[in-house]
Amino acid sequence: MAGDVLVLGSANMDLVVRSSRIPQPGETLLGGTFSTHPGGKGANQATALGRLGSPVRFLGRVGADDFGRELIDQLASSGVDVSTALTDHALASGIAMIVVAADGQNSIVVAPGANGAVSPAQVLATLEERMPKVALAQLEVPLDAIEAMAEALSPETVFILNPAPAAPLSDSLLSRVDILTPNETEAEALTGILPIDDETCRAAALRLLGRDVKAVVITLGGRGCWLQDAEGGHLIPAFRVNPVDTTAAGDAFNGGLAWRVFLGDSLAEACRWASAVGALATTREGAQEAMPTREEVEAFLTQ
Ligand code: ADP
């Protein structure tokens, strides 16, 4: 398809054990139930786009194992084109080992596995095959692959970078970013300013615009998001919902944003839709399972 959304990022299987508490070093605890959930920021955001009905390709890497097959099947069943996802025969699929305690605290260890082998060569081969209209990336795959994408994108492609988890970014990468979408913690890590009110949101966003990013959207959880571009900055309040699980709200938001930018919305309008997608995702348990469909978002916005 001429022009689509290309999501460069990670796919992980989340392995979740419920436990009365987090074990001490050296301690073995008898835990509760065990469950597996497809995750990874890249796969979550691609799933959000697929469920919203956007044309979307997933550019990533999994291992030649059961988790890898399940991760790819899950993406495909959400309507994601997985022809640009590679199977790595040397590395295992990425996993996140998660212990959730009765009081809601968790401890997480991620083994990136095949995600760590996403390479500039894989990115360049995908872009050569077909240039996307919108490209969306996060920071759970190697930075050199993201930098290669930034350099090779056509000037017409809108590049959205969700700088999660927080990491230092070069000026050359930031100068190719059309829309940067940090949450509060990531905005603080990038600018040294924690965005707690209008004044600090504006200051953090302006610092990023000063590094040649074209527009910044700082997501602020239940408070909403702060949009800043060349025309100025303002808060877009969150929709009021009863959240049951805020996991992957940011992934839902980024997927929703990329979808509406793909459809040609103004950035303010795209943020409104993205906020609705993020809000709806908090009303359900899980990550990929919680992503709303286009019909659900439309019904929510007209109610
Ligand atoms: P992250 O998961 O990356 O930390 P946020 O928590 O900032 O991201 O959430 C992303 C977006 O999802 C917010 O900007 C908001 O639009 C929406 N959202 C998150 N939490 C809530 C909530 N409790 N109520 C309504 N909307 C929410």
Short mmCIF file of C-alpha atoms and ligand atoms in Angstrom, two decimals:
data_model
loop_
_atom_site.label_atom_id
_atom_site.label_comp_id
_atom_site.label_asym_id
_atom_site.label_seq_id
_atom_site.Cartn_x
_atom_site.Cartn_y
_atom_site.Cartn_z
CA MET A 1 0.00 0.00 0.00
CA ALA A 2 1.40 3.41 -0.90
CA GLY A 3 1.96 5.16 2.39
CA ASP A 4 1.20 3.50 5.71
CA VAL A 5 2.39 3.69 9.30
CA LEU A 6 5.65 1.87 10.01
CA VAL A 7 6.29 0.98 13.67
CA LEU A 8 9.92 0.28 14.55
CA GLY A 9 10.21 -1.33 17.95
CA SER A 10 10.24 -4.21 20.39
CA ALA A 11 8.08 -7.27 20.88
CA ASN A 12 8.34 -9.00 24.27
CA MET A 13 6.46 -11.77 25.96
CA ASP A 14 5.54 -10.65 29.48
CA LEU A 15 5.82 -13.54 31.94
CA VAL A 16 3.81 -12.56 35.01
CA VAL A 17 3.84 -14.32 38.39
CA ARG A 18 1.52 -13.15 41.15
CA SER A 19 3.08 -13.34 44.59
CA SER A 20 2.29 -12.25 48.17
CA ARG A 21 5.36 -10.00 48.02
CA ILE A 22 8.55 -9.36 46.02
CA PRO A 23 11.21 -11.94 47.01
CA GLN A 24 14.45 -10.84 48.73
CA PRO A 25 17.78 -11.59 46.99
CA GLY A 26 18.51 -15.31 47.43
CA GLU A 27 14.97 -16.08 48.59
CA THR A 28 12.57 -18.55 46.95
CA LEU A 29 8.87 -17.84 47.40
CA LEU A 30 5.92 -20.01 46.55
CA GLY A 31 3.89 -17.69 44.31
CA GLY A 32 0.38 -17.58 42.91
CA THR A 33 -0.84 -17.72 39.30
CA PHE A 34 1.37 -17.46 36.22
CA SER A 35 0.27 -15.88 32.93
CA THR A 36 1.84 -14.75 29.67
CA HIS A 37 0.91 -11.57 27.79
CA PRO A 38 2.25 -10.27 24.47
CA GLY A 39 3.92 -6.89 25.04
CA GLY A 40 6.84 -4.66 24.15
CA LYS A 41 6.28 -1.00 23.31
CA GLY A 42 6.67 -1.50 19.54
CA ALA A 43 4.24 -4.41 19.35
CA ASN A 44 1.78 -2.64 21.68
CA GLN A 45 1.78 0.51 19.52
CA ALA A 46 1.47 -1.51 16.30
CA THR A 47 -1.45 -3.42 17.84
CA ALA A 48 -3.15 -0.15 18.79
CA LEU A 49 -2.86 1.02 15.17
CA GLY A 50 -4.07 -2.30 13.78
CA ARG A 51 -7.13 -2.33 16.02
CA LEU A 52 -7.90 1.25 14.99
CA GLY A 53 -7.99 0.07 11.37
CA SER A 54 -4.85 1.89 10.24
CA PRO A 55 -2.59 0.32 7.61
CA VAL A 56 0.44 -0.59 9.73
CA ARG A 57 3.66 -2.58 9.40
CA PHE A 58 5.72 -3.85 12.34
CA LEU A 59 9.49 -3.58 11.90
CA GLY A 60 11.09 -5.71 14.59
CA ARG A 61 12.67 -9.03 15.45
CA VAL A 62 11.66 -12.13 17.42
CA GLY A 63 13.35 -15.46 18.12
CA ALA A 64 12.62 -18.77 16.35
CA ASP A 65 10.66 -20.01 19.36
CA ASP A 66 7.09 -20.40 20.61
CA PHE A 67 7.02 -16.90 22.13
CA GLY A 68 8.17 -15.41 18.83
CA ARG A 69 5.47 -17.23 16.89
CA GLU A 70 2.83 -16.15 19.41
CA LEU A 71 3.98 -12.51 19.30
CA ILE A 72 3.80 -12.44 15.51
CA ASP A 73 0.43 -14.25 15.40
CA GLN A 74 -1.00 -11.77 17.88
CA LEU A 75 0.14 -8.82 15.74
CA ALA A 76 -1.22 -10.39 12.56
CA SER A 77 -4.58 -11.10 14.19
CA SER A 78 -4.81 -7.39 15.10
CA GLY A 79 -4.44 -6.46 11.44
CA VAL A 80 -0.71 -5.64 11.50
CA ASP A 81 1.41 -6.42 8.42
CA VAL A 82 4.22 -8.57 9.85
CA SER A 83 6.14 -9.14 6.60
CA THR A 84 8.89 -6.79 7.87
CA ALA A 85 9.28 -8.59 11.22
CA LEU A 86 12.32 -10.88 11.10
CA THR A 87 12.86 -14.19 12.89
CA ASP A 88 16.32 -14.40 14.44
CA HIS A 89 17.78 -17.91 14.57
CA ALA A 90 20.56 -17.05 17.03
CA LEU A 91 18.65 -15.21 19.76
CA ALA A 92 15.58 -15.95 21.88
CA SER A 93 12.50 -13.75 21.74
CA GLY A 94 12.54 -10.81 24.13
CA ILE A 95 10.82 -11.42 27.45
CA ALA A 96 9.93 -9.42 30.55
CA MET A 97 9.99 -11.37 33.82
CA ILE A 98 7.47 -9.67 36.07
CA VAL A 99 6.58 -10.37 39.70
CA VAL A 100 3.41 -8.61 40.85
CA ALA A 101 2.95 -8.43 44.63
CA ALA A 102 -0.42 -8.36 46.42
CA ASP A 103 0.04 -4.64 47.22
CA GLY A 104 0.41 -3.89 43.48
CA GLN A 105 4.19 -3.35 43.58
CA ASN A 106 6.16 -5.08 40.87
CA SER A 107 9.70 -6.01 39.95
CA ILE A 108 10.65 -6.46 36.30
CA VAL A 109 13.69 -7.81 34.48
CA VAL A 110 13.71 -7.53 30.68
CA ALA A 111 15.85 -9.83 28.51
CA PRO A 112 15.78 -8.02 25.12
CA GLY A 113 16.96 -11.08 23.14
CA ALA A 114 16.17 -10.66 19.44
CA ASN A 115 15.00 -7.04 19.94
CA GLY A 116 18.66 -6.18 20.54
CA ALA A 117 19.53 -7.40 17.05
CA VAL A 118 17.27 -5.00 15.14
CA SER A 119 19.88 -3.37 12.93
CA PRO A 120 20.39 -0.38 10.63
CA ALA A 121 20.57 -2.87 7.71
CA GLN A 122 17.11 -4.29 8.55
CA VAL A 123 15.67 -0.77 8.81
CA LEU A 124 17.22 0.39 5.54
CA ALA A 125 16.02 -2.71 3.65
CA THR A 126 12.46 -2.08 4.91
CA LEU A 127 12.50 1.60 3.97
CA GLU A 128 13.91 0.82 0.53
CA GLU A 129 11.07 -1.58 -0.11
CA ARG A 130 8.40 0.99 0.76
CA MET A 131 8.56 4.45 2.36
CA PRO A 132 5.88 4.98 5.04
CA LYS A 133 3.73 8.10 5.36
CA VAL A 134 4.23 8.05 9.15
CA ALA A 135 7.07 6.35 11.07
CA LEU A 136 6.76 5.65 14.81
CA ALA A 137 9.60 4.42 17.04
CA GLN A 138 10.40 3.98 20.75
CA LEU A 139 13.73 3.25 22.50
CA GLU A 140 13.50 -0.50 23.21
CA VAL A 141 15.54 -1.40 20.11
CA PRO A 142 19.17 -0.31 19.48
CA LEU A 143 19.64 3.43 19.00
CA ASP A 144 21.73 2.93 15.84
CA ALA A 145 18.68 1.36 14.13
CA ILE A 146 16.52 4.36 15.12
CA GLU A 147 19.21 6.79 13.95
CA ALA A 148 19.46 4.94 10.64
CA MET A 149 15.69 5.29 10.24
CA ALA A 150 15.79 9.02 11.02
CA GLU A 151 18.48 9.56 8.40
CA ALA A 152 16.88 7.47 5.67
CA LEU A 153 13.25 8.62 5.96
CA SER A 154 11.93 10.67 3.08
CA PRO A 155 11.37 14.35 3.94
CA GLU A 156 7.60 13.80 3.47
CA THR A 157 7.42 11.06 6.13
CA VAL A 158 6.20 12.30 9.53
CA PHE A 159 8.55 10.85 12.18
CA ILE A 160 7.07 10.36 15.66
CA LEU A 161 9.55 9.36 18.37
CA ASN A 162 8.27 8.11 21.72
CA PRO A 163 11.49 8.40 23.79
CA ALA A 164 10.66 5.50 26.12
CA PRO A 165 12.37 4.20 28.18
CA ALA A 166 14.35 7.39 28.82
CA ALA A 167 17.80 7.61 27.20
CA PRO A 168 20.06 10.46 26.07
CA LEU A 169 19.41 11.40 22.42
CA SER A 170 21.76 13.05 19.93
CA ASP A 171 21.04 16.46 18.38
CA SER A 172 21.12 14.92 14.89
CA LEU A 173 18.38 12.41 15.81
CA LEU A 174 16.20 15.03 17.51
CA SER A 175 16.51 17.42 14.57
CA ARG A 176 14.74 14.85 12.31
CA VAL A 177 11.88 14.29 14.79
CA ASP A 178 8.55 15.83 13.80
CA ILE A 179 6.69 14.90 17.01
CA LEU A 180 8.44 13.84 20.25
CA THR A 181 6.14 12.21 22.83
CA PRO A 182 7.84 11.85 26.24
CA ASN A 183 5.87 11.16 29.42
CA GLU A 184 6.70 13.19 32.55
CA THR A 185 9.71 11.09 33.58
CA GLU A 186 11.16 10.99 30.08
CA ALA A 187 10.66 14.75 29.66
CA GLU A 188 12.59 15.30 32.90
CA ALA A 189 15.37 12.93 31.81
CA LEU A 190 15.74 14.79 28.49
CA THR A 191 15.49 18.36 29.81
CA GLY A 192 16.19 18.36 33.57
CA ILE A 193 12.73 19.88 34.08
CA LEU A 194 9.93 17.82 35.67
CA PRO A 195 6.66 18.94 34.01
CA ILE A 196 4.27 19.40 36.93
CA ASP A 197 2.25 22.44 35.79
CA ASP A 198 1.75 24.66 32.72
CA GLU A 199 4.90 26.65 33.36
CA THR A 200 7.19 23.62 33.70
CA CYS A 201 5.50 21.81 30.78
CA ARG A 202 6.14 24.82 28.57
CA ALA A 203 9.74 25.18 29.79
CA ALA A 204 10.54 21.49 29.18
CA ALA A 205 8.86 21.51 25.77
CA LEU A 206 10.64 24.71 24.70
CA ARG A 207 13.96 23.17 25.67
CA LEU A 208 13.22 20.31 23.27
CA LEU A 209 12.06 22.67 20.50
CA GLY A 210 15.40 24.41 21.09
CA ARG A 211 17.05 21.14 20.01
CA ASP A 212 15.16 21.36 16.68
CA VAL A 213 12.32 18.96 17.41
CA LYS A 214 9.34 20.33 15.42
CA ALA A 215 6.61 19.56 17.98
CA VAL A 216 6.48 18.07 21.49
CA VAL A 217 3.60 16.26 23.16
CA ILE A 218 4.30 15.54 26.85
CA THR A 219 1.86 12.95 28.19
CA LEU A 220 0.78 13.60 31.77
CA GLY A 221 -1.28 10.51 32.70
CA GLY A 222 -4.72 11.41 34.09
CA ARG A 223 -3.96 15.14 33.65
CA GLY A 224 -3.81 14.88 29.85
CA CYS A 225 -1.03 16.07 27.57
CA TRP A 226 0.85 19.27 26.78
CA LEU A 227 1.18 20.13 23.10
CA GLN A 228 3.88 22.57 22.04
CA ASP A 229 4.85 23.53 18.50
CA ALA A 230 5.94 26.63 16.61
CA GLU A 231 2.50 28.20 17.21
CA GLY A 232 2.64 27.91 21.01
CA GLY A 233 1.73 25.50 23.77
CA HIS A 234 -1.40 24.38 25.62
CA LEU A 235 -2.78 21.62 27.79
CA ILE A 236 -5.21 19.10 26.30
CA PRO A 237 -7.05 17.71 29.35
CA ALA A 238 -7.55 13.95 29.69
CA PHE A 239 -11.00 12.40 29.25
CA ARG A 240 -12.61 11.40 32.53
CA VAL A 241 -12.83 7.62 32.85
CA ASN A 242 -12.60 5.08 35.68
CA PRO A 243 -9.17 3.54 35.11
CA VAL A 244 -8.63 -0.09 36.15
CA ASP A 245 -5.12 -0.58 34.68
CA THR A 246 -2.97 2.19 33.21
CA THR A 247 -0.42 -0.24 31.67
CA ALA A 248 0.31 0.79 28.09
CA ALA A 249 -1.77 4.00 28.19
CA GLY A 250 1.23 5.68 26.60
CA ASP A 251 1.41 2.99 23.89
CA ALA A 252 -2.31 3.43 23.15
CA PHE A 253 -1.83 7.22 23.00
CA ASN A 254 1.12 6.95 20.58
CA GLY A 255 -0.74 4.49 18.35
CA GLY A 256 -3.77 6.79 18.29
CA LEU A 257 -1.62 9.82 17.54
CA ALA A 258 0.14 8.10 14.61
CA TRP A 259 -3.23 6.96 13.22
CA ARG A 260 -4.73 10.46 13.19
CA VAL A 261 -1.55 12.08 11.85
CA PHE A 262 -1.67 9.45 9.08
CA LEU A 263 -5.26 10.53 8.32
CA GLY A 264 -4.11 14.16 8.02
CA ASP A 265 -5.53 15.67 11.23
CA SER A 266 -4.01 18.79 12.75
CA LEU A 267 -1.73 17.96 15.68
CA ALA A 268 -4.23 19.32 18.23
CA GLU A 269 -7.02 17.19 16.76
CA ALA A 270 -4.73 14.14 16.60
CA CYS A 271 -3.91 14.64 20.31
CA ARG A 272 -7.63 14.69 21.15
CA TRP A 273 -8.15 11.32 19.43
CA ALA A 274 -4.95 9.96 20.99
CA SER A 275 -6.22 11.01 24.44
CA ALA A 276 -9.44 9.09 23.82
CA VAL A 277 -7.49 5.98 22.78
CA GLY A 278 -5.24 6.32 25.87
CA ALA A 279 -8.21 6.86 28.20
CA LEU A 280 -10.11 3.85 26.83
CA ALA A 281 -7.04 1.62 27.23
CA THR A 282 -6.97 2.42 30.97
CA THR A 283 -10.51 1.10 31.42
CA ARG A 284 -9.36 -2.48 30.65
CA GLU A 285 -6.74 -4.85 32.07
CA GLY A 286 -3.59 -5.60 30.13
CA ALA A 287 -1.69 -3.99 27.27
CA GLN A 288 -2.51 -5.30 23.80
CA GLU A 289 -5.80 -6.78 25.03
CA ALA A 290 -6.80 -3.30 26.24
CA MET A 291 -6.41 -1.45 22.93
CA PRO A 292 -9.77 -0.09 21.68
CA THR A 293 -11.15 -0.48 18.16
CA ARG A 294 -11.96 2.44 15.88
CA GLU A 295 -15.70 1.93 16.51
CA GLU A 296 -15.18 2.06 20.28
CA VAL A 297 -13.19 5.30 20.02
CA GLU A 298 -15.78 6.90 17.74
CA ALA A 299 -18.62 5.88 20.07
CA PHE A 300 -16.67 7.25 23.07
CA LEU A 301 -16.11 10.61 21.38
CA THR A 302 -19.74 11.06 20.36
CA GLN A 303 -21.30 10.03 23.68
P1 ADP B 1 2.83 6.45 29.95
O1 ADP B 1 2.05 5.17 30.05
O2 ADP B 1 3.80 6.45 28.82
O3 ADP B 1 3.44 6.93 31.25
P2 ADP B 1 0.72 8.41 30.37
O4 ADP B 1 0.47 7.77 31.69
O5 ADP B 1 1.17 9.83 30.36
O6 ADP B 1 1.76 7.56 29.49
O7 ADP B 1 -0.63 8.26 29.51
C1 ADP B 1 -0.72 8.58 28.14
C2 ADP B 1 -2.03 9.26 27.86
O8 ADP B 1 -3.13 8.36 28.14
C3 ADP B 1 -2.32 10.51 28.68
O9 ADP B 1 -1.76 11.66 28.07
C4 ADP B 1 -3.84 10.54 28.70
O10 ADP B 1 -4.34 11.14 27.51
C5 ADP B 1 -4.21 9.05 28.71
N1 ADP B 1 -4.40 8.61 30.11
C6 ADP B 1 -3.48 8.01 30.92
N2 ADP B 1 -3.98 7.80 32.17
C7 ADP B 1 -5.26 8.26 32.14
C8 ADP B 1 -6.33 8.35 33.10
N3 ADP B 1 -6.17 7.92 34.36
N4 ADP B 1 -7.50 8.91 32.70
C9 ADP B 1 -7.69 9.36 31.44
N5 ADP B 1 -6.72 9.32 30.49
C10 ADP B 1 -5.53 8.79 30.83
#
